Amino acid sequence: MERFFTPACLLGLLSACTAQIPNPLPTNPEIDSGSNRAQHSKGIAEESHPAELRYGRYTLASTEPTTEQRDLLTQIIDVSIPSSLNPSVQDALQYVLQRSGYALCPVTASVRVLFTRPLPAAHYRLGPISLRRALQVLAGPAWQLTTDEVSRSVCFEQQKTEAGVALITPVSPHLLEARP
């Protein structure tokens, strides 16, 4: 009896080791449950291009462009302008715009005032900050940033006030007094 039992057990174990285990993940990405397909596709035209794509074994990658790719001026930059350049505001603006896809507009008489100013020491290091805000910080509050999306150029226009000069708020004398 023992002779019969031992080979039967061995045969049972060997058959269990070769049994097929059902695959819970679909091998063909086109065959998927309807609920998942509804999450991944936004319309008939986009069915062949899902919003997320399996990239590698454990990574899902988005196929949608990022905000920074859609609007280049929203990209976050971290810039240190070399002090050896002894830069002007124009030099700093050009340095910040390197590899951004944008260029400065041609110099006009109205912008020459801004571009020829030396760069303040506080502006040698900017970031992390969006490109749009960095350009506005470099230009200062008296200048309005404008962009031409067709030619991807960045321009500055002087902001107008009623008197044509920036208004300076006077400091009240009582604010200057030291309080014990």
mmCIF file of C-alpha atoms in Angstrom, residues 73 97 100-106 135 145-156:
data_model
loop_
_atom_site.group_PDB
_atom_site.id
_atom_site.type_symbol
_atom_site.label_atom_id
_atom_site.label_comp_id
_atom_site.label_asym_id
_atom_site.label_seq_id
_atom_site.Cartn_x
_atom_site.Cartn_y
_atom_site.Cartn_z
ATOM 1 C CA LEU A 73 6.149 81.134 -19.411
ATOM 2 C CA LEU A 97 15.296 83.601 -21.581
ATOM 3 C CA SER A 100 13.012 79.044 -22.864
ATOM 4 C CA GLY A 101 11.847 79.315 -26.470
ATOM 5 C CA TYR A 102 11.377 83.087 -26.166
ATOM 6 C CA ALA A 103 13.521 86.071 -27.156
ATOM 7 C CA LEU A 104 13.472 89.749 -26.240
ATOM 8 C CA CYS A 105 11.762 92.186 -28.573
ATOM 9 C CA PRO A 106 14.075 94.563 -30.446
ATOM 10 C CA LEU A 135 10.887 88.477 -16.123
ATOM 11 C CA LEU A 145 5.336 92.345 -19.560
ATOM 12 C CA THR A 146 3.711 91.626 -22.945
ATOM 13 C CA THR A 147 4.253 88.607 -25.151
ATOM 14 C CA ASP A 148 3.817 87.885 -28.819
ATOM 15 C CA GLU A 149 2.915 84.199 -28.967
ATOM 16 C CA VAL A 150 3.323 84.012 -32.746
ATOM 17 C CA SER A 151 6.962 85.087 -32.765
ATOM 18 C CA ARG A 152 7.541 83.969 -29.152
ATOM 19 C CA SER A 153 8.961 87.303 -28.156
ATOM 20 C CA VAL A 154 8.830 89.081 -24.812
ATOM 21 C CA CYS A 155 8.354 92.851 -24.733
ATOM 22 C CA PHE A 156 8.017 95.468 -22.027
#
